Amino acid sequence: MEYISAFVVGGIICALAQILMEKTKMLPGRIMVTLVVTGAVLSFLGLFDPLKEIGKAGASVPLLGFGHLLMKGVKEAVDEQGFLGLFTGGFKSAAAGCSAALIFGYLAALVFKPKMKK
C-alpha cells in the first residue's frame, strides 16, 4: 500500500508541474524553483510532514522534498545560531545530497562519452 500512496502523491506533484508547463509560459527552471519554494512554504506551515506521512518517498523525492530539507536546516540553524543560521542552515542540511549529485554526475561523465545533438 505504501508504494501506491507514494505513486499517487508523487504522480499528483508531477502532474501539477506538467500542467504548469502546458498551461503557462513558465520555463522548466522557474517551475523547478516554484516546486522548491512550495516545499519550503509547506514545511514552514507544518503541512509537509503530514504530506510525507501519506506519500512517503512520493512527497520527499521530488523538488518539494528539497525545499523541505532546506527549510528544516534553516529552522535548526536559527534555533542554534540565531540570525546567522538563516544563511548557513540550508547549506549544511543539503550539502550531502548536492555533493553526491556532483560526484556521481562527474563519474558518469567520465564513464560515458557525451554526444552532440544533430
JSON list of C-alpha atoms in Angstrom, two decimals:
[
{"chain": "A", "resi": 1, "resn": "MET", "atom": "CA", "xyz": [0.00, 0.00, 0.00]},
{"chain": "A", "resi": 2, "resn": "GLU", "atom": "CA", "xyz": [2.94, 2.34, 0.67]},
{"chain": "A", "resi": 3, "resn": "TYR", "atom": "CA", "xyz": [4.03, 2.01, -2.95]},
{"chain": "A", "resi": 4, "resn": "ILE", "atom": "CA", "xyz": [0.59, 3.00, -4.17]},
{"chain": "A", "resi": 5, "resn": "SER", "atom": "CA", "xyz": [0.36, 6.06, -1.92]},
{"chain": "A", "resi": 6, "resn": "ALA", "atom": "CA", "xyz": [3.90, 7.12, -2.93]},
{"chain": "A", "resi": 7, "resn": "PHE", "atom": "CA", "xyz": [2.98, 6.69, -6.58]},
{"chain": "A", "resi": 8, "resn": "VAL", "atom": "CA", "xyz": [-0.25, 8.67, -6.22]},
{"chain": "A", "resi": 9, "resn": "VAL", "atom": "CA", "xyz": [1.27, 11.57, -4.26]},
{"chain": "A", "resi": 10, "resn": "GLY", "atom": "CA", "xyz": [4.37, 11.76, -6.48]},
{"chain": "A", "resi": 11, "resn": "GLY", "atom": "CA", "xyz": [2.19, 11.50, -9.56]},
{"chain": "A", "resi": 12, "resn": "ILE", "atom": "CA", "xyz": [-0.03, 14.35, -8.42]},
{"chain": "A", "resi": 13, "resn": "ILE", "atom": "CA", "xyz": [3.02, 16.55, -7.79]},
{"chain": "A", "resi": 14, "resn": "CYS", "atom": "CA", "xyz": [4.43, 15.72, -11.22]},
{"chain": "A", "resi": 15, "resn": "ALA", "atom": "CA", "xyz": [1.05, 16.20, -12.89]},
{"chain": "A", "resi": 16, "resn": "LEU", "atom": "CA", "xyz": [0.72, 19.65, -11.33]},
{"chain": "A", "resi": 17, "resn": "ALA", "atom": "CA", "xyz": [4.19, 20.55, -12.61]},
{"chain": "A", "resi": 18, "resn": "GLN", "atom": "CA", "xyz": [3.23, 19.28, -16.07]},
{"chain": "A", "resi": 19, "resn": "ILE", "atom": "CA", "xyz": [0.04, 21.35, -16.01]},
{"chain": "A", "resi": 20, "resn": "LEU", "atom": "CA", "xyz": [2.14, 24.42, -15.17]},
{"chain": "A", "resi": 21, "resn": "MET", "atom": "CA", "xyz": [4.39, 23.65, -18.13]},
{"chain": "A", "resi": 22, "resn": "GLU", "atom": "CA", "xyz": [1.49, 23.17, -20.53]},
{"chain": "A", "resi": 23, "resn": "LYS", "atom": "CA", "xyz": [-0.89, 25.94, -19.43]},
{"chain": "A", "resi": 24, "resn": "THR", "atom": "CA", "xyz": [1.54, 28.73, -18.57]},
{"chain": "A", "resi": 25, "resn": "LYS", "atom": "CA", "xyz": [4.54, 30.22, -20.29]},
{"chain": "A", "resi": 26, "resn": "MET", "atom": "CA", "xyz": [6.78, 29.33, -17.35]},
{"chain": "A", "resi": 27, "resn": "LEU", "atom": "CA", "xyz": [10.10, 27.79, -18.28]},
{"chain": "A", "resi": 28, "resn": "PRO", "atom": "CA", "xyz": [11.15, 24.49, -16.65]},
{"chain": "A", "resi": 29, "resn": "GLY", "atom": "CA", "xyz": [13.73, 26.24, -14.46]},
{"chain": "A", "resi": 30, "resn": "ARG", "atom": "CA", "xyz": [11.10, 28.53, -12.99]},
{"chain": "A", "resi": 31, "resn": "ILE", "atom": "CA", "xyz": [8.78, 25.60, -12.37]},
{"chain": "A", "resi": 32, "resn": "MET", "atom": "CA", "xyz": [11.58, 23.82, -10.52]},
{"chain": "A", "resi": 33, "resn": "VAL", "atom": "CA", "xyz": [12.18, 26.88, -8.36]},
{"chain": "A", "resi": 34, "resn": "THR", "atom": "CA", "xyz": [8.43, 27.10, -7.73]},
{"chain": "A", "resi": 35, "resn": "LEU", "atom": "CA", "xyz": [8.41, 23.49, -6.51]},
{"chain": "A", "resi": 36, "resn": "VAL", "atom": "CA", "xyz": [11.37, 24.09, -4.17]},
{"chain": "A", "resi": 37, "resn": "VAL", "atom": "CA", "xyz": [9.77, 27.22, -2.75]},
{"chain": "A", "resi": 38, "resn": "THR", "atom": "CA", "xyz": [6.45, 25.39, -2.36]},
{"chain": "A", "resi": 39, "resn": "GLY", "atom": "CA", "xyz": [8.21, 22.67, -0.38]},
{"chain": "A", "resi": 40, "resn": "ALA", "atom": "CA", "xyz": [9.82, 25.29, 1.87]},
{"chain": "A", "resi": 41, "resn": "VAL", "atom": "CA", "xyz": [6.50, 27.06, 2.42]},
{"chain": "A", "resi": 42, "resn": "LEU", "atom": "CA", "xyz": [4.71, 23.78, 3.18]},
{"chain": "A", "resi": 43, "resn": "SER", "atom": "CA", "xyz": [7.48, 22.96, 5.66]},
{"chain": "A", "resi": 44, "resn": "PHE", "atom": "CA", "xyz": [7.20, 26.38, 7.28]},
{"chain": "A", "resi": 45, "resn": "LEU", "atom": "CA", "xyz": [3.44, 25.99, 7.66]},
{"chain": "A", "resi": 46, "resn": "GLY", "atom": "CA", "xyz": [3.84, 22.49, 9.10]},
{"chain": "A", "resi": 47, "resn": "LEU", "atom": "CA", "xyz": [1.99, 20.87, 6.20]},
{"chain": "A", "resi": 48, "resn": "PHE", "atom": "CA", "xyz": [4.88, 18.95, 4.64]},
{"chain": "A", "resi": 49, "resn": "ASP", "atom": "CA", "xyz": [5.24, 16.33, 7.39]},
{"chain": "A", "resi": 50, "resn": "PRO", "atom": "CA", "xyz": [1.59, 15.18, 7.11]},
{"chain": "A", "resi": 51, "resn": "LEU", "atom": "CA", "xyz": [2.01, 15.03, 3.32]},
{"chain": "A", "resi": 52, "resn": "LYS", "atom": "CA", "xyz": [5.19, 13.00, 3.79]},
{"chain": "A", "resi": 53, "resn": "GLU", "atom": "CA", "xyz": [3.38, 10.60, 6.14]},
{"chain": "A", "resi": 54, "resn": "ILE", "atom": "CA", "xyz": [0.79, 9.94, 3.44]},
{"chain": "A", "resi": 55, "resn": "GLY", "atom": "CA", "xyz": [3.04, 9.91, 0.38]},
{"chain": "A", "resi": 56, "resn": "LYS", "atom": "CA", "xyz": [6.39, 8.73, 1.83]},
{"chain": "A", "resi": 57, "resn": "ALA", "atom": "CA", "xyz": [9.01, 8.94, -0.95]},
{"chain": "A", "resi": 58, "resn": "GLY", "atom": "CA", "xyz": [6.40, 10.23, -3.38]},
{"chain": "A", "resi": 59, "resn": "ALA", "atom": "CA", "xyz": [6.43, 13.51, -1.45]},
{"chain": "A", "resi": 60, "resn": "SER", "atom": "CA", "xyz": [10.05, 13.66, -0.35]},
{"chain": "A", "resi": 61, "resn": "VAL", "atom": "CA", "xyz": [11.88, 12.73, -3.56]},
{"chain": "A", "resi": 62, "resn": "PRO", "atom": "CA", "xyz": [10.59, 15.46, -5.91]},
{"chain": "A", "resi": 63, "resn": "LEU", "atom": "CA", "xyz": [11.74, 19.04, -5.53]},
{"chain": "A", "resi": 64, "resn": "LEU", "atom": "CA", "xyz": [9.22, 19.65, -2.76]},
{"chain": "A", "resi": 65, "resn": "GLY", "atom": "CA", "xyz": [11.41, 17.46, -0.56]},
{"chain": "A", "resi": 66, "resn": "PHE", "atom": "CA", "xyz": [14.47, 19.57, -1.36]},
{"chain": "A", "resi": 67, "resn": "GLY", "atom": "CA", "xyz": [12.64, 22.73, -0.29]},
{"chain": "A", "resi": 68, "resn": "HIS", "atom": "CA", "xyz": [11.57, 20.99, 2.91]},
{"chain": "A", "resi": 69, "resn": "LEU", "atom": "CA", "xyz": [15.16, 19.91, 3.58]},
{"chain": "A", "resi": 70, "resn": "LEU", "atom": "CA", "xyz": [16.41, 23.47, 3.15]},
{"chain": "A", "resi": 71, "resn": "MET", "atom": "CA", "xyz": [13.72, 24.89, 5.42]},
{"chain": "A", "resi": 72, "resn": "LYS", "atom": "CA", "xyz": [14.33, 22.23, 8.07]},
{"chain": "A", "resi": 73, "resn": "GLY", "atom": "CA", "xyz": [18.05, 23.06, 8.08]},
{"chain": "A", "resi": 74, "resn": "VAL", "atom": "CA", "xyz": [17.34, 26.76, 8.37]},
{"chain": "A", "resi": 75, "resn": "LYS", "atom": "CA", "xyz": [14.95, 26.22, 11.31]},
{"chain": "A", "resi": 76, "resn": "GLU", "atom": "CA", "xyz": [17.51, 24.12, 13.18]},
{"chain": "A", "resi": 77, "resn": "ALA", "atom": "CA", "xyz": [20.37, 26.54, 12.49]},
{"chain": "A", "resi": 78, "resn": "VAL", "atom": "CA", "xyz": [18.33, 29.57, 13.56]},
{"chain": "A", "resi": 79, "resn": "ASP", "atom": "CA", "xyz": [17.49, 27.81, 16.83]},
{"chain": "A", "resi": 80, "resn": "GLU", "atom": "CA", "xyz": [21.19, 27.09, 17.43]},
{"chain": "A", "resi": 81, "resn": "GLN", "atom": "CA", "xyz": [22.96, 30.15, 16.00]},
{"chain": "A", "resi": 82, "resn": "GLY", "atom": "CA", "xyz": [20.33, 32.84, 15.81]},
{"chain": "A", "resi": 83, "resn": "PHE", "atom": "CA", "xyz": [20.27, 35.19, 12.83]},
{"chain": "A", "resi": 84, "resn": "LEU", "atom": "CA", "xyz": [23.41, 33.71, 11.22]},
{"chain": "A", "resi": 85, "resn": "GLY", "atom": "CA", "xyz": [21.68, 30.34, 10.98]},
{"chain": "A", "resi": 86, "resn": "LEU", "atom": "CA", "xyz": [19.41, 31.91, 8.39]},
{"chain": "A", "resi": 87, "resn": "PHE", "atom": "CA", "xyz": [22.34, 31.95, 5.97]},
{"chain": "A", "resi": 88, "resn": "THR", "atom": "CA", "xyz": [24.10, 28.68, 6.87]},
{"chain": "A", "resi": 89, "resn": "GLY", "atom": "CA", "xyz": [21.33, 26.22, 7.74]},
{"chain": "A", "resi": 90, "resn": "GLY", "atom": "CA", "xyz": [20.18, 25.37, 4.23]},
{"chain": "A", "resi": 91, "resn": "PHE", "atom": "CA", "xyz": [23.72, 24.75, 3.03]},
{"chain": "A", "resi": 92, "resn": "LYS", "atom": "CA", "xyz": [24.54, 22.42, 5.89]},
{"chain": "A", "resi": 93, "resn": "SER", "atom": "CA", "xyz": [21.37, 20.36, 5.54]},
{"chain": "A", "resi": 94, "resn": "ALA", "atom": "CA", "xyz": [21.62, 19.94, 1.76]},
{"chain": "A", "resi": 95, "resn": "ALA", "atom": "CA", "xyz": [25.39, 19.57, 1.46]},
{"chain": "A", "resi": 96, "resn": "ALA", "atom": "CA", "xyz": [25.48, 15.77, 1.38]},
{"chain": "A", "resi": 97, "resn": "GLY", "atom": "CA", "xyz": [22.81, 15.45, -1.33]},
{"chain": "A", "resi": 98, "resn": "CYS", "atom": "CA", "xyz": [24.32, 18.18, -3.51]},
{"chain": "A", "resi": 99, "resn": "SER", "atom": "CA", "xyz": [27.83, 16.72, -3.11]},
{"chain": "A", "resi": 100, "resn": "ALA", "atom": "CA", "xyz": [26.59, 13.26, -4.06]},
{"chain": "A", "resi": 101, "resn": "ALA", "atom": "CA", "xyz": [24.84, 14.64, -7.15]},
{"chain": "A", "resi": 102, "resn": "LEU", "atom": "CA", "xyz": [28.01, 16.44, -8.25]},
{"chain": "A", "resi": 103, "resn": "ILE", "atom": "CA", "xyz": [30.29, 13.47, -7.61]},
{"chain": "A", "resi": 104, "resn": "PHE", "atom": "CA", "xyz": [28.05, 10.91, -9.34]},
{"chain": "A", "resi": 105, "resn": "GLY", "atom": "CA", "xyz": [27.44, 13.29, -12.24]},
{"chain": "A", "resi": 106, "resn": "TYR", "atom": "CA", "xyz": [31.19, 13.73, -12.67]},
{"chain": "A", "resi": 107, "resn": "LEU", "atom": "CA", "xyz": [31.77, 9.98, -12.51]},
{"chain": "A", "resi": 108, "resn": "ALA", "atom": "CA", "xyz": [29.06, 9.38, -15.10]},
{"chain": "A", "resi": 109, "resn": "ALA", "atom": "CA", "xyz": [30.70, 11.99, -17.36]},
{"chain": "A", "resi": 110, "resn": "LEU", "atom": "CA", "xyz": [33.99, 10.11, -17.07]},
{"chain": "A", "resi": 111, "resn": "VAL", "atom": "CA", "xyz": [32.44, 6.73, -17.89]},
{"chain": "A", "resi": 112, "resn": "PHE", "atom": "CA", "xyz": [30.15, 7.73, -20.76]},
{"chain": "A", "resi": 113, "resn": "LYS", "atom": "CA", "xyz": [31.11, 9.76, -23.83]},
{"chain": "A", "resi": 114, "resn": "PRO", "atom": "CA", "xyz": [28.92, 12.78, -24.46]},
{"chain": "A", "resi": 115, "resn": "LYS", "atom": "CA", "xyz": [27.45, 13.10, -27.93]},
{"chain": "A", "resi": 116, "resn": "MET", "atom": "CA", "xyz": [26.33, 16.29, -29.60]},
{"chain": "A", "resi": 117, "resn": "LYS", "atom": "CA", "xyz": [22.76, 16.53, -30.87]},
{"chain": "A", "resi": 118, "resn": "LYS", "atom": "CA", "xyz": [22.40, 16.79, -34.63]}
]
